[in-house]
Amino acid sequence: MTKKTCGAARVADVGAAIELNGWVNRRRDHGGLIFVDIRDHEGVTQIVFDPQHPAFAQAETLRHEDVIRVHGAVRKRPAGTQNAKLRTGEVEVAVAELFIHSRSTVPPFPIAGDEAVDENLRMEYRYLDLRRPRLQRNMRLRHNMVKAIRDFFDDRGFIEIETPMLIKSTPEGARDYLVPSRLHRGTFYALPQSPQLLKQILMIAGFGRYMQIARCMRDEDLRADRQPEFTQLDVEISFCTQEEVLELMESAMKFAWKRALGEEIVHDFPRLQHADAMQRYGSDKPDLRFGLELREVSEIFASSEFKVFRAQSDDPKGAVIGVRYPGGAALSRRDFDALTEVAKQFGGKGLVWIALGAGETKSSAAKFMTEENVSALRSALDAQTGDALLLFADERSAALAVAGKMRNEVAERCGLRDPQRFAFAWVTDFPLFERDEETGAPTPAHHPFTAPRDDQWDLLDRNPLAMRAQHYDLVLNGWELGSGSIRIHNAEFQRKIFALLGISGEQIEDRFGFFLRALDYGAPPHGGMALGIDRLAMIAVGEENIRDVVAFPKNQAARDMMMDAPSHVPDRLLRELSLQIKDETGK
Ligand code: ASP
């Protein structure tokens, strides 16, 4: 008797006596026989119960998801009954003995297929959802990807070092999750938003090449591509240039794609400077699976009667930005009205459309659009008859941002976002600081440990917002996969950045004293990057939601639906921590 997995039996095994263990995937009673598909992590095998056999009566009681063990002989399926979709589809097992390990209650949704099921229900019964083919496939692919990444870095002399979960806050721009200390009452650990400071300290500690498949926690509002806790490939290298980091990470991605997906990416990832990406795509994470580049068409309206456009054209801070909608001339007025609403949801003031129909040109601003305007727009946007043009007028960055979102929307509607294509791209030369929308003060575009370009330190006092950083992002299909930078490795410069960010001397000491001290003991120049593994796996398997590549995700309200967490704790535990809940509503 050989023990086999449910994906193993083949014609070569015919005649062999085998043991199978697994779940009842399906049961069919047919022509006096009972057919059961038995399933485990490797696959499905058909087993057959003969009415003459003593196990038959027991087999009649089998229900979906009961867990069984069978002994029996492998035989060829009769001609015409083979199943080409199954790897085991040419054979079946004639059951000699059945043992029922455990019984299943009727599951709240079918397990054998991938029928659409309400996601809350899937998350509440995650163990059943995970049994289904889609999540089995996703988790396996994710594993293969992580394994490939680990092998790649190991091969290049990196070592994986675990960093702690209970740390002091590392700012990555999100809210910290806090853990109260019992031994040191009234004080808190922070869960890592990333291992940023620790990996920099590992460079100071002389490890040279660090990587980690690291868990990170950020208490921020959730979106389709965000979870409160996530996994990232975290990398740091001493004595490296930006170019070396980019080449390394690019090779890692190509290697992982080849190993895990069998896909060869031969071309170099395109590189875009941040300012260029904003101007051409209205986004710092452009989706390069399609063209449809934005065009600034302000000049066309320099002497227009159309006041709104002319005003933006005259104002050096304003702009009119155009997007081409291939085939968009076929849209009705009502469709364009709906599109205008979409533009408003994207934060725009609205849009002006021009439909380049075969017979006539229609426009929401027909009164003001001269023939010259239309023909200039047509050539600026490389449009053809049958296309529509969408125009956005606003302060330049706002117009670009809305037009960029509309570019993605148009591509979606035109079917240009092929999930089977993978368009990686680098975005480089980010600004070092952004202006905080509320206070107007500079805030780090990446994090405060990012180095500016070497030749720009003198701008720090004069014009910090003009400084460019040695900061790069890797983008895939319109998602930001991850960010990295060359770091500041000099305590004095690091202090200056903190001071510029408005962190007082005392706070600097309190929050970052340990790190500044470490920088004082001979810190090598260093840099690195982190890539979101969940996001990577999501795009690789063609899912649209990060929850579908995470075994036990939280829902949109950051709840674990299966364990029902977060939850209340006994008063005794709160007392031990000197904590008291004053008002659960948080008001
Ligand atoms: N710590 C950064 C992050 O988590 C990545 C890096 O700069 O290496 O986004």
PDB file of N, CA and C in Angstrom, residues 119 123 126 134 142 220-230 285 417 478-480 532-539 541-550 553-558:
ATOM      1  N   GLU A 119     -17.855  38.652   0.097  1.00  0.00           N
ATOM      2  CA  GLU A 119     -16.509  38.613   0.670  1.00  0.00           C
ATOM      3  C   GLU A 119     -16.511  38.538   2.195  1.00  0.00           C
ATOM      4  N   MET A 123     -14.534  35.797   4.353  1.00  0.00           N
ATOM      5  CA  MET A 123     -13.537  36.117   5.384  1.00  0.00           C
ATOM      6  C   MET A 123     -13.909  35.509   6.734  1.00  0.00           C
ATOM      7  N   ARG A 126     -12.781  31.801   6.555  1.00  0.00           N
ATOM      8  CA  ARG A 126     -11.594  31.880   5.699  1.00  0.00           C
ATOM      9  C   ARG A 126     -11.001  30.493   5.409  1.00  0.00           C
ATOM     10  N   ARG A 134      -8.994  28.975  -6.176  1.00  0.00           N
ATOM     11  CA  ARG A 134      -8.354  30.264  -6.445  1.00  0.00           C
ATOM     12  C   ARG A 134      -7.351  30.641  -5.364  1.00  0.00           C
ATOM     13  N   ARG A 142       2.309  32.909  -4.547  1.00  0.00           N
ATOM     14  CA  ARG A 142       2.970  33.859  -3.658  1.00  0.00           C
ATOM     15  C   ARG A 142       4.209  33.218  -3.018  1.00  0.00           C
ATOM     16  N   GLU A 220      -3.562  52.959   8.949  1.00  0.00           N
ATOM     17  CA  GLU A 220      -4.111  53.971   8.062  1.00  0.00           C
ATOM     18  C   GLU A 220      -5.370  53.433   7.410  1.00  0.00           C
ATOM     19  N   ASP A 221      -6.102  54.328   6.753  1.00  0.00           N
ATOM     20  CA  ASP A 221      -7.343  53.885   6.145  1.00  0.00           C
ATOM     21  C   ASP A 221      -7.052  52.895   5.029  1.00  0.00           C
ATOM     22  N   LEU A 222      -7.922  51.868   4.933  1.00  0.00           N
ATOM     23  CA  LEU A 222      -7.626  50.769   4.015  1.00  0.00           C
ATOM     24  C   LEU A 222      -8.157  51.054   2.618  1.00  0.00           C
ATOM     25  N   ARG A 223      -7.446  50.505   1.650  1.00  0.00           N
ATOM     26  CA  ARG A 223      -7.895  50.563   0.265  1.00  0.00           C
ATOM     27  C   ARG A 223      -7.661  49.181  -0.316  1.00  0.00           C
ATOM     28  N   ALA A 224      -8.072  49.038  -1.618  1.00  0.00           N
ATOM     29  CA  ALA A 224      -7.945  47.711  -2.247  1.00  0.00           C
ATOM     30  C   ALA A 224      -6.515  47.186  -2.173  1.00  0.00           C
ATOM     31  N   ASP A 225      -5.532  48.100  -2.182  1.00  0.00           N
ATOM     32  CA  ASP A 225      -4.147  47.627  -2.206  1.00  0.00           C
ATOM     33  C   ASP A 225      -3.457  47.827  -0.868  1.00  0.00           C
ATOM     34  N   ARG A 226      -4.240  48.011   0.201  1.00  0.00           N
ATOM     35  CA  ARG A 226      -3.616  48.219   1.509  1.00  0.00           C
ATOM     36  C   ARG A 226      -4.255  47.378   2.578  1.00  0.00           C
ATOM     37  N   GLN A 227      -3.448  46.877   3.478  1.00  0.00           N
ATOM     38  CA  GLN A 227      -3.891  46.170   4.671  1.00  0.00           C
ATOM     39  C   GLN A 227      -3.155  46.805   5.841  1.00  0.00           C
ATOM     40  N   PRO A 228      -3.717  46.724   7.051  1.00  0.00           N
ATOM     41  CA  PRO A 228      -3.009  47.321   8.192  1.00  0.00           C
ATOM     42  C   PRO A 228      -1.661  46.658   8.424  1.00  0.00           C
ATOM     43  N   GLU A 229      -1.564  45.379   8.120  1.00  0.00           N
ATOM     44  CA  GLU A 229      -0.245  44.748   8.187  1.00  0.00           C
ATOM     45  C   GLU A 229       0.056  44.171   6.818  1.00  0.00           C
ATOM     46  N   PHE A 230       1.296  44.266   6.421  1.00  0.00           N
ATOM     47  CA  PHE A 230       1.654  43.796   5.095  1.00  0.00           C
ATOM     48  C   PHE A 230       3.098  43.304   5.124  1.00  0.00           C
ATOM     49  N   LYS A 285       2.883  57.122 -10.577  1.00  0.00           N
ATOM     50  CA  LYS A 285       2.870  55.665 -10.791  1.00  0.00           C
ATOM     51  C   LYS A 285       2.095  55.342 -12.074  1.00  0.00           C
ATOM     52  N   ARG A 417      -6.138  47.813 -20.397  1.00  0.00           N
ATOM     53  CA  ARG A 417      -5.380  47.413 -19.193  1.00  0.00           C
ATOM     54  C   ARG A 417      -5.371  45.899 -19.109  1.00  0.00           C
ATOM     55  N   GLY A 478       0.609  50.605 -13.086  1.00  0.00           N
ATOM     56  CA  GLY A 478      -0.121  51.695 -12.431  1.00  0.00           C
ATOM     57  C   GLY A 478      -0.154  51.596 -10.911  1.00  0.00           C
ATOM     58  N   TRP A 479       0.509  50.611 -10.342  1.00  0.00           N
ATOM     59  CA  TRP A 479       0.603  50.498  -8.881  1.00  0.00           C
ATOM     60  C   TRP A 479       2.022  50.849  -8.462  1.00  0.00           C
ATOM     61  N   GLU A 480       2.144  51.468  -7.301  1.00  0.00           N
ATOM     62  CA  GLU A 480       3.484  51.684  -6.747  1.00  0.00           C
ATOM     63  C   GLU A 480       3.881  50.388  -6.051  1.00  0.00           C
ATOM     64  N   GLY A 532       6.489  45.943  -1.927  1.00  0.00           N
ATOM     65  CA  GLY A 532       5.342  45.280  -1.304  1.00  0.00           C
ATOM     66  C   GLY A 532       5.091  43.913  -1.913  1.00  0.00           C
ATOM     67  N   ILE A 533       5.264  42.892  -1.085  1.00  0.00           N
ATOM     68  CA  ILE A 533       5.094  41.520  -1.583  1.00  0.00           C
ATOM     69  C   ILE A 533       3.620  41.225  -1.885  1.00  0.00           C
ATOM     70  N   ASP A 534       2.733  41.760  -1.052  1.00  0.00           N
ATOM     71  CA  ASP A 534       1.311  41.493  -1.279  1.00  0.00           C
ATOM     72  C   ASP A 534       0.875  42.072  -2.625  1.00  0.00           C
ATOM     73  N   ARG A 535       1.305  43.304  -2.851  1.00  0.00           N
ATOM     74  CA  ARG A 535       0.945  43.970  -4.110  1.00  0.00           C
ATOM     75  C   ARG A 535       1.540  43.229  -5.299  1.00  0.00           C
ATOM     76  N   LEU A 536       2.788  42.831  -5.127  1.00  0.00           N
ATOM     77  CA  LEU A 536       3.487  42.104  -6.185  1.00  0.00           C
ATOM     78  C   LEU A 536       2.726  40.826  -6.536  1.00  0.00           C
ATOM     79  N   ALA A 537       2.360  40.076  -5.498  1.00  0.00           N
ATOM     80  CA  ALA A 537       1.649  38.811  -5.723  1.00  0.00           C
ATOM     81  C   ALA A 537       0.278  39.083  -6.335  1.00  0.00           C
ATOM     82  N   MET A 538      -0.372  40.135  -5.874  1.00  0.00           N
ATOM     83  CA  MET A 538      -1.701  40.478  -6.386  1.00  0.00           C
ATOM     84  C   MET A 538      -1.658  40.696  -7.897  1.00  0.00           C
ATOM     85  N   ILE A 539      -0.682  41.484  -8.338  1.00  0.00           N
ATOM     86  CA  ILE A 539      -0.608  41.795  -9.769  1.00  0.00           C
ATOM     87  C   ILE A 539      -0.174  40.550 -10.542  1.00  0.00           C
ATOM     88  N   VAL A 541      -0.734  37.408  -9.938  1.00  0.00           N
ATOM     89  CA  VAL A 541      -1.791  36.409 -10.137  1.00  0.00           C
ATOM     90  C   VAL A 541      -3.022  37.001 -10.820  1.00  0.00           C
ATOM     91  N   GLY A 542      -2.996  38.308 -11.094  1.00  0.00           N
ATOM     92  CA  GLY A 542      -4.116  38.923 -11.807  1.00  0.00           C
ATOM     93  C   GLY A 542      -5.310  39.207 -10.915  1.00  0.00           C
ATOM     94  N   GLU A 543      -5.079  39.371  -9.614  1.00  0.00           N
ATOM     95  CA  GLU A 543      -6.177  39.743  -8.716  1.00  0.00           C
ATOM     96  C   GLU A 543      -6.257  41.265  -8.637  1.00  0.00           C
ATOM     97  N   GLU A 544      -7.417  41.771  -8.213  1.00  0.00           N
ATOM     98  CA  GLU A 544      -7.543  43.226  -8.098  1.00  0.00           C
ATOM     99  C   GLU A 544      -7.553  43.679  -6.662  1.00  0.00           C
ATOM    100  N   ASN A 545      -7.513  42.706  -5.762  1.00  0.00           N
ATOM    101  CA  ASN A 545      -7.599  43.042  -4.361  1.00  0.00           C
ATOM    102  C   ASN A 545      -6.524  42.298  -3.589  1.00  0.00           C
ATOM    103  N   ILE A 546      -5.839  43.059  -2.753  1.00  0.00           N
ATOM    104  CA  ILE A 546      -4.722  42.499  -2.009  1.00  0.00           C
ATOM    105  C   ILE A 546      -5.182  41.384  -1.061  1.00  0.00           C
ATOM    106  N   ARG A 547      -6.448  41.461  -0.635  1.00  0.00           N
ATOM    107  CA  ARG A 547      -6.959  40.453   0.305  1.00  0.00           C
ATOM    108  C   ARG A 547      -6.937  39.048  -0.318  1.00  0.00           C
ATOM    109  N   ASP A 548      -6.939  38.990  -1.647  1.00  0.00           N
ATOM    110  CA  ASP A 548      -6.967  37.682  -2.297  1.00  0.00           C
ATOM    111  C   ASP A 548      -5.605  37.015  -2.409  1.00  0.00           C
ATOM    112  N   VAL A 549      -4.573  37.686  -1.914  1.00  0.00           N
ATOM    113  CA  VAL A 549      -3.260  37.017  -1.854  1.00  0.00           C
ATOM    114  C   VAL A 549      -2.740  36.985  -0.420  1.00  0.00           C
ATOM    115  N   VAL A 550      -3.614  37.269   0.534  1.00  0.00           N
ATOM    116  CA  VAL A 550      -3.251  37.237   1.954  1.00  0.00           C
ATOM    117  C   VAL A 550      -4.102  36.153   2.604  1.00  0.00           C
ATOM    118  N   PRO A 553      -6.708  38.027   5.802  1.00  0.00           N
ATOM    119  CA  PRO A 553      -6.728  39.494   5.702  1.00  0.00           C
ATOM    120  C   PRO A 553      -7.744  40.129   6.642  1.00  0.00           C
ATOM    121  N   LYS A 554      -7.596  41.420   6.814  1.00  0.00           N
ATOM    122  CA  LYS A 554      -8.609  42.217   7.520  1.00  0.00           C
ATOM    123  C   LYS A 554      -9.580  42.763   6.474  1.00  0.00           C
ATOM    124  N   ASN A 555     -10.789  43.056   6.908  1.00  0.00           N
ATOM    125  CA  ASN A 555     -11.740  43.643   5.961  1.00  0.00           C
ATOM    126  C   ASN A 555     -11.523  45.160   5.867  1.00  0.00           C
ATOM    127  N   GLN A 556     -12.393  45.829   5.110  1.00  0.00           N
ATOM    128  CA  GLN A 556     -12.233  47.272   4.865  1.00  0.00           C
ATOM    129  C   GLN A 556     -12.247  48.084   6.155  1.00  0.00           C
ATOM    130  N   ALA A 557     -12.907  47.530   7.172  1.00  0.00           N
ATOM    131  CA  ALA A 557     -12.965  48.245   8.444  1.00  0.00           C
ATOM    132  C   ALA A 557     -11.864  47.749   9.391  1.00  0.00           C
ATOM    133  N   ALA A 558     -10.813  47.137   8.842  1.00  0.00           N
ATOM    134  CA  ALA A 558      -9.662  46.670   9.612  1.00  0.00           C
ATOM    135  C   ALA A 558     -10.036  45.613  10.654  1.00  0.00           C
TER     136      ALA A 558
END
